[in-house]
Structure formats: structure tokens, C-alpha cells
CSV table of C-alpha atoms and ligand atoms in Angstrom, one decimal:
chain,number,residue,atom,x,y,z
O,759,UNK,CA,0.0,0.0,0.0
O,760,UNK,CA,1.2,3.6,-0.7
O,761,UNK,CA,2.7,5.4,2.3
O,762,UNK,CA,2.4,9.1,2.9
O,763,UNK,CA,4.9,10.6,5.3
O,764,UNK,CA,2.8,13.5,6.6
O,765,UNK,CA,2.6,16.4,9.0
O,766,UNK,CA,-0.9,17.5,10.0
O,767,UNK,CA,-0.3,21.2,9.8
O,768,UNK,CA,1.6,21.2,6.6
O,769,UNK,CA,-0.1,22.8,3.6
O,770,UNK,CA,2.3,20.9,1.3
O,771,UNK,CA,1.2,17.6,2.8
O,772,UNK,CA,-2.4,18.7,2.6
O,773,UNK,CA,-2.1,19.0,-1.2
O,774,UNK,CA,-1.3,15.3,-1.3
O,775,UNK,CA,-4.0,14.4,1.2
O,776,UNK,CA,-6.5,16.2,-1.0
O,777,UNK,CA,-5.6,14.4,-4.2
O,778,UNK,CA,-5.4,11.0,-2.5
O,779,UNK,CA,-8.9,11.5,-1.1
O,780,UNK,CA,-10.4,12.9,-4.4
O,781,UNK,CA,-8.9,9.9,-6.3
O,782,UNK,CA,-10.1,7.5,-3.5
O,783,UNK,CA,-6.6,6.0,-3.3
O,784,UNK,CA,-6.0,3.6,-0.5
O,785,UNK,CA,-2.9,4.7,1.5
O,786,UNK,CA,-1.3,4.6,4.9
O,787,UNK,CA,-0.5,7.9,6.6
O,788,UNK,CA,2.7,8.0,8.7
O,789,UNK,CA,2.3,10.9,11.0
O,790,UNK,CA,5.6,12.8,11.5
O,791,UNK,CA,6.3,15.6,14.1
O,792,UNK,CA,8.1,18.6,12.7
O,793,UNK,CA,8.8,20.1,16.2
O,794,UNK,CA,10.4,16.7,17.2
O,795,UNK,CA,12.5,16.8,14.0
O,796,UNK,CA,11.1,13.4,12.8
O,797,UNK,CA,11.9,14.7,9.3
O,798,UNK,CA,15.7,15.0,10.1
O,799,UNK,CA,16.3,11.4,11.2
O,800,UNK,CA,18.6,9.2,9.2
O,801,UNK,CA,15.6,7.1,8.2
O,802,UNK,CA,13.8,10.1,6.8
O,803,UNK,CA,16.9,11.6,5.2
O,804,UNK,CA,17.4,8.3,3.4
O,805,UNK,CA,13.9,8.7,1.9
O,806,UNK,CA,14.4,12.4,1.1
O,807,UNK,CA,17.9,14.0,1.5
O,808,UNK,CA,16.3,17.4,1.7
O,809,UNK,CA,14.7,16.3,5.0
O,810,UNK,CA,11.2,17.7,4.1
O,811,UNK,CA,7.6,16.5,4.0
O,812,UNK,CA,5.6,15.2,2.3
O,813,UNK,CA,7.2,12.0,0.9
O,814,UNK,CA,5.3,9.3,-0.9
O,815,UNK,CA,6.4,5.7,-1.1
O,816,UNK,CA,4.7,3.5,-3.7
O,817,UNK,CA,6.3,0.1,-4.1
O,818,UNK,CA,9.9,0.8,-4.9
O,819,UNK,CA,9.5,4.4,-5.9
O,820,UNK,CA,10.0,7.2,-3.4
O,821,UNK,CA,9.0,10.8,-4.3
O,822,UNK,CA,9.4,14.1,-2.5
O,823,UNK,CA,8.1,17.5,-3.3
O,824,UNK,CA,4.3,17.9,-3.2
O,825,UNK,CA,4.0,19.0,-6.8
O,826,UNK,CA,6.0,16.0,-8.0
O,827,UNK,CA,3.7,13.7,-5.9
O,828,UNK,CA,0.6,15.3,-7.4
O,829,UNK,CA,2.0,14.8,-10.9
O,830,UNK,CA,2.7,11.1,-10.1
O,831,UNK,CA,-0.7,10.4,-8.6
O,832,UNK,CA,-2.6,12.3,-11.3
O,833,UNK,CA,-0.7,10.6,-14.2
O,834,UNK,CA,-0.9,7.1,-12.6
O,835,UNK,CA,-4.5,7.2,-11.3
O,836,UNK,CA,-6.3,10.2,-12.8
O,837,UNK,CA,-6.4,9.5,-16.5
O,838,UNK,CA,-6.6,12.9,-18.3
O,839,UNK,CA,-8.8,14.5,-15.6
O,840,UNK,CA,-6.3,16.1,-13.3
O,841,UNK,CA,-3.3,16.4,-15.6
O,842,UNK,CA,-3.8,16.4,-19.3
O,843,UNK,CA,-1.3,14.8,-21.6
O,844,UNK,CA,-1.3,17.3,-24.4
O,845,UNK,CA,1.6,19.8,-24.6
O,846,UNK,CA,-0.5,23.0,-24.0
O,847,UNK,CA,-2.6,21.6,-21.2
O,848,UNK,CA,0.3,20.1,-19.4
O,849,UNK,CA,2.3,23.3,-19.7
O,850,UNK,CA,-0.6,25.4,-18.4
O,851,UNK,CA,-0.9,23.1,-15.4
O,852,UNK,CA,2.8,23.2,-14.8
O,853,UNK,CA,2.7,27.0,-14.9
O,854,UNK,CA,0.6,27.0,-11.7
O,855,UNK,CA,2.6,24.2,-10.1
O,856,UNK,CA,5.6,26.5,-10.4
O,857,UNK,CA,3.5,29.4,-9.0
O,858,UNK,CA,2.7,27.3,-5.9
O,859,UNK,CA,6.4,26.6,-5.2
O,860,UNK,CA,7.6,30.2,-5.9
O,861,UNK,CA,5.0,32.9,-5.4
O,862,UNK,CA,2.7,31.1,-3.0
O,863,UNK,CA,5.4,29.5,-0.9
O,864,UNK,CA,7.4,32.7,-0.6
O,865,UNK,CA,4.4,34.7,0.2
O,866,UNK,CA,1.5,33.4,2.3
O,867,UNK,CA,3.1,30.1,3.2
O,868,UNK,CA,6.2,31.6,4.7
O,869,UNK,CA,4.3,34.4,6.5
O,870,UNK,CA,2.2,31.7,8.2
O,871,UNK,CA,5.4,29.7,9.0
O,872,UNK,CA,6.8,32.8,10.7
O,873,UNK,CA,3.8,33.3,12.9
O,874,UNK,CA,3.0,29.6,13.6
O,875,UNK,CA,6.4,27.9,13.6
O,876,UNK,CA,9.0,30.7,14.2
O,877,UNK,CA,10.4,30.3,10.7
O,878,UNK,CA,13.3,32.7,10.2
O,879,UNK,CA,12.0,34.9,7.4
O,880,UNK,CA,11.2,38.6,6.9
O,881,UNK,CA,7.4,38.7,7.8
O,882,UNK,CA,6.7,42.1,6.1
O,883,UNK,CA,8.4,41.0,2.9
O,884,UNK,CA,6.5,37.7,2.9
O,885,UNK,CA,3.2,39.5,3.6
O,886,UNK,CA,3.9,41.9,0.7
O,887,UNK,CA,4.8,39.0,-1.6
O,888,UNK,CA,1.7,37.3,-0.4
O,889,UNK,CA,-0.6,40.2,-1.2
O,890,UNK,CA,0.7,40.3,-4.8
O,891,UNK,CA,0.5,36.5,-5.1
O,892,UNK,CA,-3.1,36.5,-4.0
O,893,UNK,CA,-4.0,39.5,-6.2
O,894,UNK,CA,-2.7,37.6,-9.2
O,895,UNK,CA,-4.7,34.5,-8.4
O,896,UNK,CA,-7.8,36.7,-7.8
O,897,UNK,CA,-7.3,38.4,-11.2
O,898,UNK,CA,-7.1,35.0,-13.0
O,899,UNK,CA,-10.1,33.6,-11.2
O,900,UNK,CA,-12.2,36.7,-11.9
O,901,UNK,CA,-12.5,35.4,-15.5
O,902,UNK,CA,-12.1,31.7,-15.0
O,903,UNK,CA,-13.6,29.1,-12.6
O,904,UNK,CA,-10.3,27.1,-12.4
O,905,UNK,CA,-6.7,28.1,-12.6
O,906,UNK,CA,-5.3,26.2,-15.6
O,907,UNK,CA,-8.1,24.7,-17.6
O,908,UNK,CA,-11.9,24.7,-17.7
O,909,UNK,CA,-12.0,22.0,-15.0
O,910,UNK,CA,-10.2,21.4,-11.7
O,911,UNK,CA,-6.7,20.1,-12.1
O,912,UNK,CA,-3.7,19.5,-9.9
O,913,UNK,CA,-2.9,23.2,-10.5
O,914,UNK,CA,-5.9,24.1,-8.3
O,915,UNK,CA,-4.9,21.5,-5.7
O,916,UNK,CA,-1.3,22.8,-5.5
O,917,UNK,CA,-2.3,26.5,-5.1
O,918,UNK,CA,-5.2,26.0,-2.7
O,919,UNK,CA,-3.9,25.2,0.8
O,920,UNK,CA,-1.5,28.1,1.4
O,921,UNK,CA,-3.6,30.7,-0.3
O,922,UNK,CA,-6.7,29.6,1.7
O,923,UNK,CA,-4.5,29.6,4.9
O,924,UNK,CA,-3.2,33.2,4.2
O,925,UNK,CA,-4.9,34.7,7.2
O,926,UNK,CA,-2.7,32.6,9.5
O,927,UNK,CA,0.1,34.7,8.1
O,928,UNK,CA,-2.0,37.9,8.8
O,929,UNK,CA,-2.7,38.5,5.2
O,930,UNK,CA,-6.4,39.5,4.7
O,931,UNK,CA,-8.4,37.5,2.2
O,932,UNK,CA,-11.3,40.0,2.4
O,933,UNK,CA,-10.4,41.9,-0.8
O,934,UNK,CA,-10.4,38.9,-3.0
O,935,UNK,CA,-13.9,37.9,-4.0
O,936,UNK,CA,-13.0,35.6,-6.9
O,937,UNK,CA,-10.4,33.8,-4.8
O,938,UNK,CA,-12.9,33.2,-2.0
O,939,UNK,CA,-15.4,31.9,-4.5
O,940,UNK,CA,-12.8,29.5,-5.9
O,941,UNK,CA,-12.0,28.3,-2.3
O,942,UNK,CA,-15.7,27.4,-2.0
O,943,UNK,CA,-15.7,25.5,-5.4
O,944,UNK,CA,-12.7,23.5,-4.3
O,945,UNK,CA,-14.3,22.8,-0.9
O,946,UNK,CA,-17.4,21.4,-2.7
O,947,UNK,CA,-15.4,18.9,-4.9
O,948,UNK,CA,-16.2,15.2,-4.2
O,949,UNK,CA,-13.6,13.8,-1.8
O,950,UNK,CA,-12.5,17.2,-0.4
O,951,UNK,CA,-10.9,17.0,3.1
O,952,UNK,CA,-10.2,19.9,5.4
O,953,UNK,CA,-7.3,20.6,7.8
O,954,UNK,CA,-7.1,23.1,10.7
O,955,UNK,CA,-7.5,26.6,9.4
O,956,UNK,CA,-9.3,25.6,6.1
O,957,UNK,CA,-13.0,25.6,5.3
O,958,UNK,CA,-15.2,22.8,4.2
Q,1214,GSH,N1,8.7,22.1,-2.3
Q,1214,GSH,C1,8.5,21.2,-1.2
Q,1214,GSH,C2,8.6,21.9,0.1
Q,1214,GSH,C3,8.6,20.9,1.2
Q,1214,GSH,C4,8.7,21.6,2.6
Q,1214,GSH,O1,9.5,22.6,2.8
Q,1214,GSH,N2,8.0,21.1,3.6
Q,1214,GSH,C5,8.0,21.6,4.9
Q,1214,GSH,C6,6.7,21.3,5.6
Q,1214,GSH,S1,5.4,22.2,4.8
Q,1214,GSH,C7,9.1,20.9,5.7
Q,1214,GSH,O2,9.3,19.7,5.6
Q,1214,GSH,N3,9.8,21.7,6.4
Q,1214,GSH,C8,10.9,21.3,7.2
Q,1214,GSH,C9,12.2,21.8,6.8
Q,1214,GSH,O3,12.4,22.5,5.8
Q,1214,GSH,O4,13.2,21.4,7.5
Q,1214,GSH,C10,7.1,20.5,-1.4
Q,1214,GSH,O5,6.2,21.1,-2.0
Q,1214,GSH,O6,6.9,19.4,-0.9
């Protein structure tokens, strides 16, 4: 059975929990404690030399980075639904996977990590980056229901947790109507699961 090495308060882990649930994939969750540094043990560093979560094990393959795990699960189990195979569709999804790791991580995700987990970052800078990351999502979603295509894809899954958790980084979501409406659409998808701080 697939094994997900997971931390309950991690938005990156939540992306994987969401897709596993939406695809109804049987798996075992291995709960890890970030404060206890479970992710820095020799056993975990052997799985992922970067010492981060999430990590997915499936038979003899081990994958780290939440976006990479989403690609793997979508390709292996989701047909064309969550990640299309054509060049344009795949690139449009990838554009937002990259956005999740750059703009969203360096904005709302790190502002939250500063306030919740004492992460050593410049809060004001992350909050400013967060505002512009959320404004860009809101602009895109003002004219489209979903980020990459005309249906939900792993682009939406990857961008959702840390943008919806932005207020934990003291970044107000109130100005972003289209973004808030998209949160509700995601939270209404079959198989959606919540985590502390998220709706649904
Ligand atoms: N790009 C990676 C980032 C993984 C990451 O930084 N995960 C955090 C938890 S959300 C972590 O393990 N932090 C512990 C550390 O960096 O030592 C992903 O999307 O999975």
C-alpha cells in the first residue's frame, strides 16, 4: 500500500492528502512531528535527502516535493482528468505548479510559517509578496472558474492550501472575491478533506 509521510499542519502535505482522497486511493499515513524533527532522522533523510515532508512511497519508488507527488498520482491514477497529456494543457498546469512553489510558498506560506512555527523569514516581505500572489490569483479567477483549464486540475490543488490559509500569516483575504469563490468551489469537490484553518 502507498505510504504518505505526513505532518498534520503542513499545507504541502495537505495538497497530497486532498488528491489521494479525491482519487479515492488507499494509503497509509505515517504521522511525523516537525517540532520533534522526525523529518531530520537518518531514516527520513534516506527517503528524502532534503529532509522535508511530504514524501510518498509506492512500491519501490519514493517521491518528495508535493508538486511531484501530485504529478505522479494524477498521471498514474487520474487519467486525463487532473493532468492532461497534451503539450499545451500540461504546460498550463505546470505554470501553476511552479506558481505554488515560488510565489505562493514565498508569500502566504512563509508568512504563516513565521507566525506559527517561528520560521526565520522577513514577515513584512512575505506578507507583501503574499498580497501580490493572492491578487494575481484573484485576477485570473475573476474570469475563469479554475486556474489552468476549464475544470479542476492539480494546478488548483497545488495552489489552494497556502492561499486559503493566508490569514494565518495575517494577510487578509477579504479583498479577493473571486479567490474566495474558488475556495468554495474546491471545498465542494467530491472527496474534499479539510485541515485546521481551512474551510469545508
Ligand atoms: N517544495 C516542497 C517543500 C517541502 C517543505 O518545505 N515542507 C515543509 C513542511 S510544509 C518541511 O518539511 N519543512 C521542514 C524543513 O524544511 O526542515 C514541497 O512542495 O513538498
